[in-house]
Amino acid sequence: MSRTRWRLGLGATAFLVAAGLVPAPAHAEDVTDYAITVDPAAKGPRIDDTMYGVFFEDINRAADGGLYAELVQNRSFEYSTADNSSYTPLTSWTVDGTAQVVNDDGRLAERNRAYLSLAAGSSVTNAGYNTGIHVDTGKKYDFSVWARAAAGSTLSVSLQDADGTLATAREVAVTKSGWARYQVTFTATRTSSAGRLTVGSSAAAALDMVSLFPRDTYRGEPNGLRKDLAEKVAALHPGFVRFPGGCLVNTGSMDDYSEASGWQRKRSYQWKDTIGPVEQRATNANFWGYNQSYGLGYYEYFRLSEDIGAMPLPVVPALVTGCGQNKAVVDEALLKRHIQDTLDLIEFANGPASSTWGRKRAQMGHPKPFHLTHIEVGNEENLPEEFFARFKEFRAAIQAKYPDIQVISNSGPDDSGTTFDTAWQLNRDAKVDMVDEHYYNSPQWFLQNNDRYDSYDRNGPKVFLGEYASQGNTFKNGLTEAAFMTGLERNADVVKLASYAPLFANEDYVQWRPDLIWFNNHASWNSANYEVQKLFMNNVGDRVVPSTATGTPSLLAPITGAVGLSTWATTAAYDDVKVTAADGRALLTDDFSSGASQWTHTGGGSWSVQDGQYVQSDVTAENTMVSAGDPSWHDYDLKVKATKKAGKEGFLVAFGVKDTGNYYWWNIGGWNNTQSAVEQAVDGGKSTLISKAGSVETGRAYDIDVKVRGRQVTLYLDGQEWGSFKDDKPAEPFRQVVTRDLKTGELIVKVVNAQDSAARTAVDLGGAKVASRARVTTLAAAPDAVNSETSTAVAPVRSTFDGVAGKFSYTFPANSVTFLRIRQR
């Protein structure tokens, strides 16, 4: 079945052109800049319905305070310093009177360890997320609390902000002496984004699971999802939902949450913690520095996937930690337990209601299976040998019991390098079905690597591009991602799944940028990248139609730029800097005996000359760049002595420095002193050009030599060649792919023009008989345009074009993504 959908009506071309929303396409051009040739008789790769999906990880408060619609923060009083050093069990609560959080045998549930003891006549008030609890006039909000108090006492519940009451206060009669759940409904009398919820008691009481949910959740589900955020995900029509991580899966303890583990709070995400009645679910320290309640758990992820017609794709721990922790857990019994947990997960998703775990699913309200077909083991492990030994045990157990489940592996955290190469070789040798690749690179990298998958083995493991983004939320980022996506589609026989990451960001709790969908407690908005993803995901097509396009002529000048020194969370000393031209002329000589007047400090940190060395002495500072020389320098040797004094990493030696956002640097002992790499920064976004494992010794002086010749760079460490690369790959701004929609009978011509000038293009449809009118969707904006809560600078414009023929011309606007849907006769 085709995944192609056309949701909004087509506007009149004349109106759109007159309004200046899209440039008028040329019907005929005497001179063209580009040519696109389509071969409709040739058969390109089939594109699976699941090609594009989304990746949900609880980062940037994506779950609690985000997609999970609960309005009360720290509802079960479980926050602790294990989550964040600033947290207490009463974080986000204020007390009027006397109250304390206790952890004893009187608790509500074994895995819900803490509860609130409230003195008679006292109350507590919750501040919610962001500026407070958001309510809309006339909307209903369901309050509930688990309480234990003397029968006949009352609980008082109110909603207010600084200006007064937001809903009529309610009294709740306590009817039982033990723990019981009490509920009331509020109807908001005013709209506010700064609400507070207050709960008081006439008698001494124990409270837990204090909750306030909007009645209007996505699809009206109780314990449901915030409607506007879920609708934005649904509007993408994703083919799959990858969850729950990410670093949440492969960091922290692999133990369970039990007395035997000492109620371990910093655990990897383990699915059994997240199902069953919400008041009985555990909480956990989130890797990204806060608490995660698990109110949004595996059952809710499966339901979301089902509701939006997407394939669920869970990720389970492989017992090798990553994301900077990089430790292989050696515990055979623990490994077997996690493997069994994974088998139980498949039964929970697919088993009949009569099975052990299928019955638990049915008890939660879903007797029918969820039809799980894919499962991923591990995430970005930096220890490929150790990871793969464990992966094979997971795969063997899964295939033995569930041979139809496809088990996905991964290739580490980068697009290249020693870990990547080793992991891929292990995956190839073991004939793994699919390998998950992740990379976050500069816009330039995405323009340069459209052909990345052209050379992949068509008979080897398939690729799941599980996480990627171009390091920004401007339209320029979306353009370069669009250009790259044309290469993904062209290689749909190799790249079977792809998802931008991360999905969500709450603007007041950001740990990672860029992100696809932004929000606060009352509004949400689509990034420019989202609009690109939505355009591709709603117009995939069923099969690639082979096509070619002429490229942009370009002359590659030699690498030019000054030189630089820097550090990252490290103190280091530099000495004897020499820059020599290829003809032997001395361009720069500095032994710092007379100070450092030749150097300009453009980064952070604290630099000074000490004992004839140039020293950066702030051990916490990152990117402390100092530079010297002429930005026009080319074809030179840079030599320097570098010594690490203290800190987490090694040192950074820069060359080709044009300004603070454009340079190359050799990062020696980076990534917590585990590897070295050359990174290229373009307009502030960095990409890795070459990397190898390795570390730097504290107190040892290293001789560093960088030879720049044209676009070729060779690097020497202590006189031995460390590596070399040639940066000569063009960043092609004009890219295209053509697909066929079997359901509508249309050719979909997808063109990206990521440059500041329009592209006059001759299009040859290879003899295909077509209707003269095409439906057109255009994304066009300034490269630096961004979408925000109050401004939508990047949005699709729909029009028609009446000049289609077997051969025709079309002018693609500057900085644009254009989809032409052309019906074949």
PDB file of C-alpha atoms in Angstrom, residues 478-710:
ATOM      1  CA  GLY A 478      16.615  21.322   6.577  1.00  0.00           C
ATOM      2  CA  LEU A 479      17.826  21.917   3.023  1.00  0.00           C
ATOM      3  CA  THR A 480      21.000  19.919   3.489  1.00  0.00           C
ATOM      4  CA  GLU A 481      19.096  17.108   5.189  1.00  0.00           C
ATOM      5  CA  ALA A 482      16.663  17.100   2.261  1.00  0.00           C
ATOM      6  CA  ALA A 483      19.573  16.831  -0.174  1.00  0.00           C
ATOM      7  CA  PHE A 484      20.892  13.873   1.818  1.00  0.00           C
ATOM      8  CA  MET A 485      17.460  12.230   1.915  1.00  0.00           C
ATOM      9  CA  THR A 486      17.348  12.089  -1.878  1.00  0.00           C
ATOM     10  CA  GLY A 487      20.370   9.793  -1.549  1.00  0.00           C
ATOM     11  CA  LEU A 488      18.591   7.675   1.058  1.00  0.00           C
ATOM     12  CA  GLU A 489      15.664   7.130  -1.302  1.00  0.00           C
ATOM     13  CA  ARG A 490      17.906   6.441  -4.268  1.00  0.00           C
ATOM     14  CA  ASN A 491      19.465   3.683  -2.126  1.00  0.00           C
ATOM     15  CA  ALA A 492      16.207   2.325  -0.718  1.00  0.00           C
ATOM     16  CA  ASP A 493      17.393  -1.213  -1.412  1.00  0.00           C
ATOM     17  CA  VAL A 494      20.102  -0.664   1.244  1.00  0.00           C
ATOM     18  CA  VAL A 495      18.640   1.976   3.560  1.00  0.00           C
ATOM     19  CA  LYS A 496      15.417   0.418   4.815  1.00  0.00           C
ATOM     20  CA  LEU A 497      14.616   2.701   7.766  1.00  0.00           C
ATOM     21  CA  ALA A 498      15.562   6.292   8.653  1.00  0.00           C
ATOM     22  CA  SER A 499      14.613   8.655  11.487  1.00  0.00           C
ATOM     23  CA  TYR A 500      15.715  12.183  12.348  1.00  0.00           C
ATOM     24  CA  ALA A 501      16.623  12.676  16.015  1.00  0.00           C
ATOM     25  CA  PRO A 502      15.766  13.856  18.589  1.00  0.00           C
ATOM     26  CA  LEU A 503      12.012  14.208  18.182  1.00  0.00           C
ATOM     27  CA  PHE A 504      10.996  16.665  20.941  1.00  0.00           C
ATOM     28  CA  ALA A 505      12.408  19.565  22.954  1.00  0.00           C
ATOM     29  CA  ASN A 506      10.738  21.475  25.763  1.00  0.00           C
ATOM     30  CA  GLU A 507      12.208  24.955  25.347  1.00  0.00           C
ATOM     31  CA  ASP A 508      12.857  25.333  29.089  1.00  0.00           C
ATOM     32  CA  TYR A 509      14.629  21.979  29.571  1.00  0.00           C
ATOM     33  CA  VAL A 510      17.021  21.513  26.652  1.00  0.00           C
ATOM     34  CA  GLN A 511      19.915  19.027  26.822  1.00  0.00           C
ATOM     35  CA  TRP A 512      20.397  18.576  23.073  1.00  0.00           C
ATOM     36  CA  ARG A 513      20.014  20.624  19.928  1.00  0.00           C
ATOM     37  CA  PRO A 514      18.727  20.495  17.232  1.00  0.00           C
ATOM     38  CA  ASP A 515      15.277  18.906  17.667  1.00  0.00           C
ATOM     39  CA  LEU A 516      12.332  18.243  15.383  1.00  0.00           C
ATOM     40  CA  ILE A 517       9.359  19.562  17.402  1.00  0.00           C
ATOM     41  CA  TRP A 518       9.608  22.344  20.002  1.00  0.00           C
ATOM     42  CA  PHE A 519       7.105  23.114  22.737  1.00  0.00           C
ATOM     43  CA  ASN A 520       6.387  24.675  26.120  1.00  0.00           C
ATOM     44  CA  ASN A 521       3.466  24.118  28.499  1.00  0.00           C
ATOM     45  CA  HIS A 522       0.886  25.768  26.224  1.00  0.00           C
ATOM     46  CA  ALA A 523       2.130  25.693  22.610  1.00  0.00           C
ATOM     47  CA  SER A 524       4.149  23.648  20.121  1.00  0.00           C
ATOM     48  CA  TRP A 525       5.732  24.433  16.778  1.00  0.00           C
ATOM     49  CA  ASN A 526       7.393  22.650  13.879  1.00  0.00           C
ATOM     50  CA  SER A 527      11.048  23.245  13.140  1.00  0.00           C
ATOM     51  CA  ALA A 528      12.188  23.865   9.581  1.00  0.00           C
ATOM     52  CA  ASN A 529      13.598  20.330   9.703  1.00  0.00           C
ATOM     53  CA  TYR A 530      10.143  18.999  10.608  1.00  0.00           C
ATOM     54  CA  GLU A 531       8.650  20.563   7.484  1.00  0.00           C
ATOM     55  CA  VAL A 532      11.294  18.812   5.375  1.00  0.00           C
ATOM     56  CA  GLN A 533      10.690  15.477   7.092  1.00  0.00           C
ATOM     57  CA  LYS A 534       6.935  15.831   6.718  1.00  0.00           C
ATOM     58  CA  LEU A 535       7.210  16.621   3.012  1.00  0.00           C
ATOM     59  CA  PHE A 536       9.321  13.523   2.380  1.00  0.00           C
ATOM     60  CA  MET A 537       7.318  11.254   4.707  1.00  0.00           C
ATOM     61  CA  ASN A 538       3.981  12.188   3.155  1.00  0.00           C
ATOM     62  CA  ASN A 539       5.230  11.814  -0.432  1.00  0.00           C
ATOM     63  CA  VAL A 540       7.450   8.750  -0.398  1.00  0.00           C
ATOM     64  CA  GLY A 541       6.204   6.767  -3.372  1.00  0.00           C
ATOM     65  CA  ASP A 542       6.529   3.032  -3.887  1.00  0.00           C
ATOM     66  CA  ARG A 543       9.530   2.666  -6.165  1.00  0.00           C
ATOM     67  CA  VAL A 544      12.513   4.730  -7.243  1.00  0.00           C
ATOM     68  CA  VAL A 545      12.502   5.793 -10.900  1.00  0.00           C
ATOM     69  CA  PRO A 546      16.143   6.091 -11.987  1.00  0.00           C
ATOM     70  CA  SER A 547      17.188   9.642 -12.859  1.00  0.00           C
ATOM     71  CA  THR A 548      20.331  11.694 -13.283  1.00  0.00           C
ATOM     72  CA  ALA A 549      21.142  15.374 -12.964  1.00  0.00           C
ATOM     73  CA  THR A 550      24.004  17.550 -14.027  1.00  0.00           C
ATOM     74  CA  GLY A 551      26.173  18.814 -11.201  1.00  0.00           C
ATOM     75  CA  THR A 552      27.389  22.227 -10.197  1.00  0.00           C
ATOM     76  CA  PRO A 553      30.780  23.085 -11.706  1.00  0.00           C
ATOM     77  CA  SER A 554      33.255  23.894  -8.967  1.00  0.00           C
ATOM     78  CA  LEU A 555      36.967  24.447  -8.608  1.00  0.00           C
ATOM     79  CA  LEU A 556      38.463  23.210  -5.340  1.00  0.00           C
ATOM     80  CA  ALA A 557      41.031  25.701  -4.102  1.00  0.00           C
ATOM     81  CA  PRO A 558      43.666  24.591  -1.590  1.00  0.00           C
ATOM     82  CA  ILE A 559      42.848  24.531   2.109  1.00  0.00           C
ATOM     83  CA  THR A 560      43.561  27.998   3.426  1.00  0.00           C
ATOM     84  CA  GLY A 561      43.634  29.465   6.902  1.00  0.00           C
ATOM     85  CA  ALA A 562      45.592  30.417   9.986  1.00  0.00           C
ATOM     86  CA  VAL A 563      46.588  28.051  12.790  1.00  0.00           C
ATOM     87  CA  GLY A 564      45.174  27.578  16.276  1.00  0.00           C
ATOM     88  CA  LEU A 565      45.495  25.912  19.661  1.00  0.00           C
ATOM     89  CA  SER A 566      42.660  24.846  21.934  1.00  0.00           C
ATOM     90  CA  THR A 567      41.591  22.578  24.782  1.00  0.00           C
ATOM     91  CA  TRP A 568      38.393  20.874  25.936  1.00  0.00           C
ATOM     92  CA  ALA A 569      37.811  20.247  29.666  1.00  0.00           C
ATOM     93  CA  THR A 570      41.600  20.050  30.002  1.00  0.00           C
ATOM     94  CA  THR A 571      44.570  22.190  30.932  1.00  0.00           C
ATOM     95  CA  ALA A 572      47.475  21.997  28.506  1.00  0.00           C
ATOM     96  CA  ALA A 573      50.749  23.711  27.651  1.00  0.00           C
ATOM     97  CA  TYR A 574      51.994  24.502  24.127  1.00  0.00           C
ATOM     98  CA  ASP A 575      55.502  25.440  22.968  1.00  0.00           C
ATOM     99  CA  ASP A 576      57.748  25.834  19.924  1.00  0.00           C
ATOM    100  CA  VAL A 577      55.093  26.633  17.345  1.00  0.00           C
ATOM    101  CA  LYS A 578      56.477  26.762  13.804  1.00  0.00           C
ATOM    102  CA  VAL A 579      54.596  27.330  10.563  1.00  0.00           C
ATOM    103  CA  THR A 580      56.692  26.866   7.441  1.00  0.00           C
ATOM    104  CA  ALA A 581      55.581  27.408   3.851  1.00  0.00           C
ATOM    105  CA  ALA A 582      56.089  24.613   1.350  1.00  0.00           C
ATOM    106  CA  ASP A 583      59.020  26.541  -0.137  1.00  0.00           C
ATOM    107  CA  GLY A 584      60.739  26.719   3.251  1.00  0.00           C
ATOM    108  CA  ARG A 585      59.793  30.280   4.240  1.00  0.00           C
ATOM    109  CA  ALA A 586      59.087  30.771   7.935  1.00  0.00           C
ATOM    110  CA  LEU A 587      55.508  32.039   8.313  1.00  0.00           C
ATOM    111  CA  LEU A 588      55.351  31.899  12.124  1.00  0.00           C
ATOM    112  CA  THR A 589      57.858  31.042  14.848  1.00  0.00           C
ATOM    113  CA  ASP A 590      56.932  31.349  18.510  1.00  0.00           C
ATOM    114  CA  ASP A 591      58.624  29.837  21.564  1.00  0.00           C
ATOM    115  CA  PHE A 592      56.669  32.202  23.850  1.00  0.00           C
ATOM    116  CA  SER A 593      59.858  33.600  25.369  1.00  0.00           C
ATOM    117  CA  SER A 594      58.513  37.093  24.654  1.00  0.00           C
ATOM    118  CA  GLY A 595      54.871  36.519  25.524  1.00  0.00           C
ATOM    119  CA  ALA A 596      52.009  35.580  23.216  1.00  0.00           C
ATOM    120  CA  SER A 597      51.328  38.802  21.319  1.00  0.00           C
ATOM    121  CA  GLN A 598      50.939  36.974  17.995  1.00  0.00           C
ATOM    122  CA  TRP A 599      47.904  35.039  19.243  1.00  0.00           C
ATOM    123  CA  THR A 600      44.264  36.103  19.318  1.00  0.00           C
ATOM    124  CA  HIS A 601      41.976  34.547  21.942  1.00  0.00           C
ATOM    125  CA  THR A 602      38.524  33.855  20.466  1.00  0.00           C
ATOM    126  CA  GLY A 603      37.270  31.031  22.713  1.00  0.00           C
ATOM    127  CA  GLY A 604      36.779  30.441  26.424  1.00  0.00           C
ATOM    128  CA  GLY A 605      39.282  29.482  29.068  1.00  0.00           C
ATOM    129  CA  SER A 606      42.260  31.286  30.559  1.00  0.00           C
ATOM    130  CA  TRP A 607      45.527  31.575  28.601  1.00  0.00           C
ATOM    131  CA  SER A 608      48.852  32.870  29.902  1.00  0.00           C
ATOM    132  CA  VAL A 609      52.577  32.389  29.325  1.00  0.00           C
ATOM    133  CA  GLN A 610      54.112  30.299  32.095  1.00  0.00           C
ATOM    134  CA  ASP A 611      57.767  29.193  32.150  1.00  0.00           C
ATOM    135  CA  GLY A 612      58.127  29.850  28.420  1.00  0.00           C
ATOM    136  CA  GLN A 613      54.994  27.873  27.471  1.00  0.00           C
ATOM    137  CA  TYR A 614      51.536  29.024  26.408  1.00  0.00           C
ATOM    138  CA  VAL A 615      49.188  27.477  28.977  1.00  0.00           C
ATOM    139  CA  GLN A 616      45.398  27.158  29.116  1.00  0.00           C
ATOM    140  CA  SER A 617      44.672  26.709  32.831  1.00  0.00           C
ATOM    141  CA  ASP A 618      40.868  26.399  33.143  1.00  0.00           C
ATOM    142  CA  VAL A 619      40.183  22.668  33.489  1.00  0.00           C
ATOM    143  CA  THR A 620      36.419  23.067  32.932  1.00  0.00           C
ATOM    144  CA  ALA A 621      36.483  25.323  29.852  1.00  0.00           C
ATOM    145  CA  GLU A 622      35.516  23.949  26.433  1.00  0.00           C
ATOM    146  CA  ASN A 623      36.747  25.181  23.044  1.00  0.00           C
ATOM    147  CA  THR A 624      39.323  27.674  24.273  1.00  0.00           C
ATOM    148  CA  MET A 625      40.672  28.541  20.803  1.00  0.00           C
ATOM    149  CA  VAL A 626      43.571  30.921  20.261  1.00  0.00           C
ATOM    150  CA  SER A 627      44.746  31.544  16.697  1.00  0.00           C
ATOM    151  CA  ALA A 628      47.642  33.133  14.871  1.00  0.00           C
ATOM    152  CA  GLY A 629      48.618  33.841  11.299  1.00  0.00           C
ATOM    153  CA  ASP A 630      46.935  34.804   8.061  1.00  0.00           C
ATOM    154  CA  PRO A 631      43.614  33.269   6.860  1.00  0.00           C
ATOM    155  CA  SER A 632      45.085  33.206   3.335  1.00  0.00           C
ATOM    156  CA  TRP A 633      47.943  30.847   4.248  1.00  0.00           C
ATOM    157  CA  HIS A 634      48.015  27.599   2.290  1.00  0.00           C
ATOM    158  CA  ASP A 635      50.444  24.731   1.650  1.00  0.00           C
ATOM    159  CA  TYR A 636      52.295  24.802   4.938  1.00  0.00           C
ATOM    160  CA  ASP A 637      53.675  22.683   7.785  1.00  0.00           C
ATOM    161  CA  LEU A 638      52.500  23.318  11.357  1.00  0.00           C
ATOM    162  CA  LYS A 639      54.672  21.967  14.158  1.00  0.00           C
ATOM    163  CA  VAL A 640      54.010  22.334  17.891  1.00  0.00           C
ATOM    164  CA  LYS A 641      54.863  20.675  21.200  1.00  0.00           C
ATOM    165  CA  ALA A 642      51.843  19.918  23.383  1.00  0.00           C
ATOM    166  CA  THR A 643      51.627  18.678  26.967  1.00  0.00           C
ATOM    167  CA  LYS A 644      48.455  17.741  28.836  1.00  0.00           C
ATOM    168  CA  LYS A 645      48.573  18.998  32.425  1.00  0.00           C
ATOM    169  CA  ALA A 646      45.210  17.857  33.831  1.00  0.00           C
ATOM    170  CA  GLY A 647      41.587  17.172  32.878  1.00  0.00           C
ATOM    171  CA  LYS A 648      39.368  14.809  30.914  1.00  0.00           C
ATOM    172  CA  GLU A 649      40.827  15.057  27.409  1.00  0.00           C
ATOM    173  CA  GLY A 650      43.991  15.852  25.438  1.00  0.00           C
ATOM    174  CA  PHE A 651      44.643  18.813  23.179  1.00  0.00           C
ATOM    175  CA  LEU A 652      43.424  20.405  19.974  1.00  0.00           C
ATOM    176  CA  VAL A 653      45.659  21.724  17.198  1.00  0.00           C
ATOM    177  CA  ALA A 654      43.875  23.727  14.512  1.00  0.00           C
ATOM    178  CA  PHE A 655      44.719  24.580  10.914  1.00  0.00           C
ATOM    179  CA  GLY A 656      42.834  26.093   8.000  1.00  0.00           C
ATOM    180  CA  VAL A 657      41.357  28.557  10.520  1.00  0.00           C
ATOM    181  CA  LYS A 658      39.197  31.151   8.763  1.00  0.00           C
ATOM    182  CA  ASP A 659      37.132  32.332  11.743  1.00  0.00           C
ATOM    183  CA  THR A 660      35.513  30.988  14.922  1.00  0.00           C
ATOM    184  CA  GLY A 661      33.075  28.782  12.998  1.00  0.00           C
ATOM    185  CA  ASN A 662      35.262  27.580  10.112  1.00  0.00           C
ATOM    186  CA  TYR A 663      38.405  25.558  10.722  1.00  0.00           C
ATOM    187  CA  TYR A 664      39.916  22.079  10.978  1.00  0.00           C
ATOM    188  CA  TRP A 665      41.377  20.715  14.186  1.00  0.00           C
ATOM    189  CA  TRP A 666      43.215  17.606  15.190  1.00  0.00           C
ATOM    190  CA  ASN A 667      41.466  16.508  18.377  1.00  0.00           C
ATOM    191  CA  ILE A 668      44.065  14.346  20.114  1.00  0.00           C
ATOM    192  CA  GLY A 669      42.731  12.435  23.109  1.00  0.00           C
ATOM    193  CA  GLY A 670      39.155  13.587  22.718  1.00  0.00           C
ATOM    194  CA  TRP A 671      35.895  11.914  23.791  1.00  0.00           C
ATOM    195  CA  ASN A 672      37.038  11.499  27.392  1.00  0.00           C
ATOM    196  CA  ASN A 673      40.542  10.632  26.181  1.00  0.00           C
ATOM    197  CA  THR A 674      39.431   7.575  24.230  1.00  0.00           C
ATOM    198  CA  GLN A 675      40.052   8.550  20.602  1.00  0.00           C
ATOM    199  CA  SER A 676      41.656  11.093  18.295  1.00  0.00           C
ATOM    200  CA  ALA A 677      40.104  12.604  15.190  1.00  0.00           C
ATOM    201  CA  VAL A 678      40.306  15.386  12.667  1.00  0.00           C
ATOM    202  CA  GLU A 679      37.113  17.423  12.725  1.00  0.00           C
ATOM    203  CA  GLN A 680      36.055  20.073  10.247  1.00  0.00           C
ATOM    204  CA  ALA A 681      33.925  22.992  11.402  1.00  0.00           C
ATOM    205  CA  VAL A 682      31.804  24.731   8.760  1.00  0.00           C
ATOM    206  CA  ASP A 683      29.622  27.624   9.938  1.00  0.00           C
ATOM    207  CA  GLY A 684      29.915  26.234  13.460  1.00  0.00           C
ATOM    208  CA  GLY A 685      28.836  22.667  12.652  1.00  0.00           C
ATOM    209  CA  LYS A 686      31.482  19.944  12.989  1.00  0.00           C
ATOM    210  CA  SER A 687      32.024  16.704  11.089  1.00  0.00           C
ATOM    211  CA  THR A 688      34.625  13.991  11.637  1.00  0.00           C
ATOM    212  CA  LEU A 689      36.932  13.380   8.676  1.00  0.00           C
ATOM    213  CA  ILE A 690      39.184  10.692  10.167  1.00  0.00           C
ATOM    214  CA  SER A 691      39.331   9.074  13.616  1.00  0.00           C
ATOM    215  CA  LYS A 692      41.256   6.419  15.541  1.00  0.00           C
ATOM    216  CA  ALA A 693      41.225   5.056  19.064  1.00  0.00           C
ATOM    217  CA  GLY A 694      43.933   6.463  21.327  1.00  0.00           C
ATOM    218  CA  SER A 695      44.675   8.426  24.477  1.00  0.00           C
ATOM    219  CA  VAL A 696      47.071  11.069  25.773  1.00  0.00           C
ATOM    220  CA  GLU A 697      49.338  10.726  28.830  1.00  0.00           C
ATOM    221  CA  THR A 698      49.329  13.523  31.367  1.00  0.00           C
ATOM    222  CA  GLY A 699      52.678  15.298  31.694  1.00  0.00           C
ATOM    223  CA  ARG A 700      54.183  13.931  28.499  1.00  0.00           C
ATOM    224  CA  ALA A 701      55.266  16.301  25.735  1.00  0.00           C
ATOM    225  CA  TYR A 702      54.054  15.321  22.256  1.00  0.00           C
ATOM    226  CA  ASP A 703      55.508  16.485  18.939  1.00  0.00           C
ATOM    227  CA  ILE A 704      52.703  17.347  16.536  1.00  0.00           C
ATOM    228  CA  ASP A 705      53.230  17.974  12.823  1.00  0.00           C
ATOM    229  CA  VAL A 706      50.463  18.830  10.344  1.00  0.00           C
ATOM    230  CA  LYS A 707      51.342  19.036   6.633  1.00  0.00           C
ATOM    231  CA  VAL A 708      48.815  20.817   4.415  1.00  0.00           C
ATOM    232  CA  ARG A 709      49.301  20.443   0.650  1.00  0.00           C
ATOM    233  CA  GLY A 710      46.444  21.603  -1.523  1.00  0.00           C
TER     234      GLY A 710
END
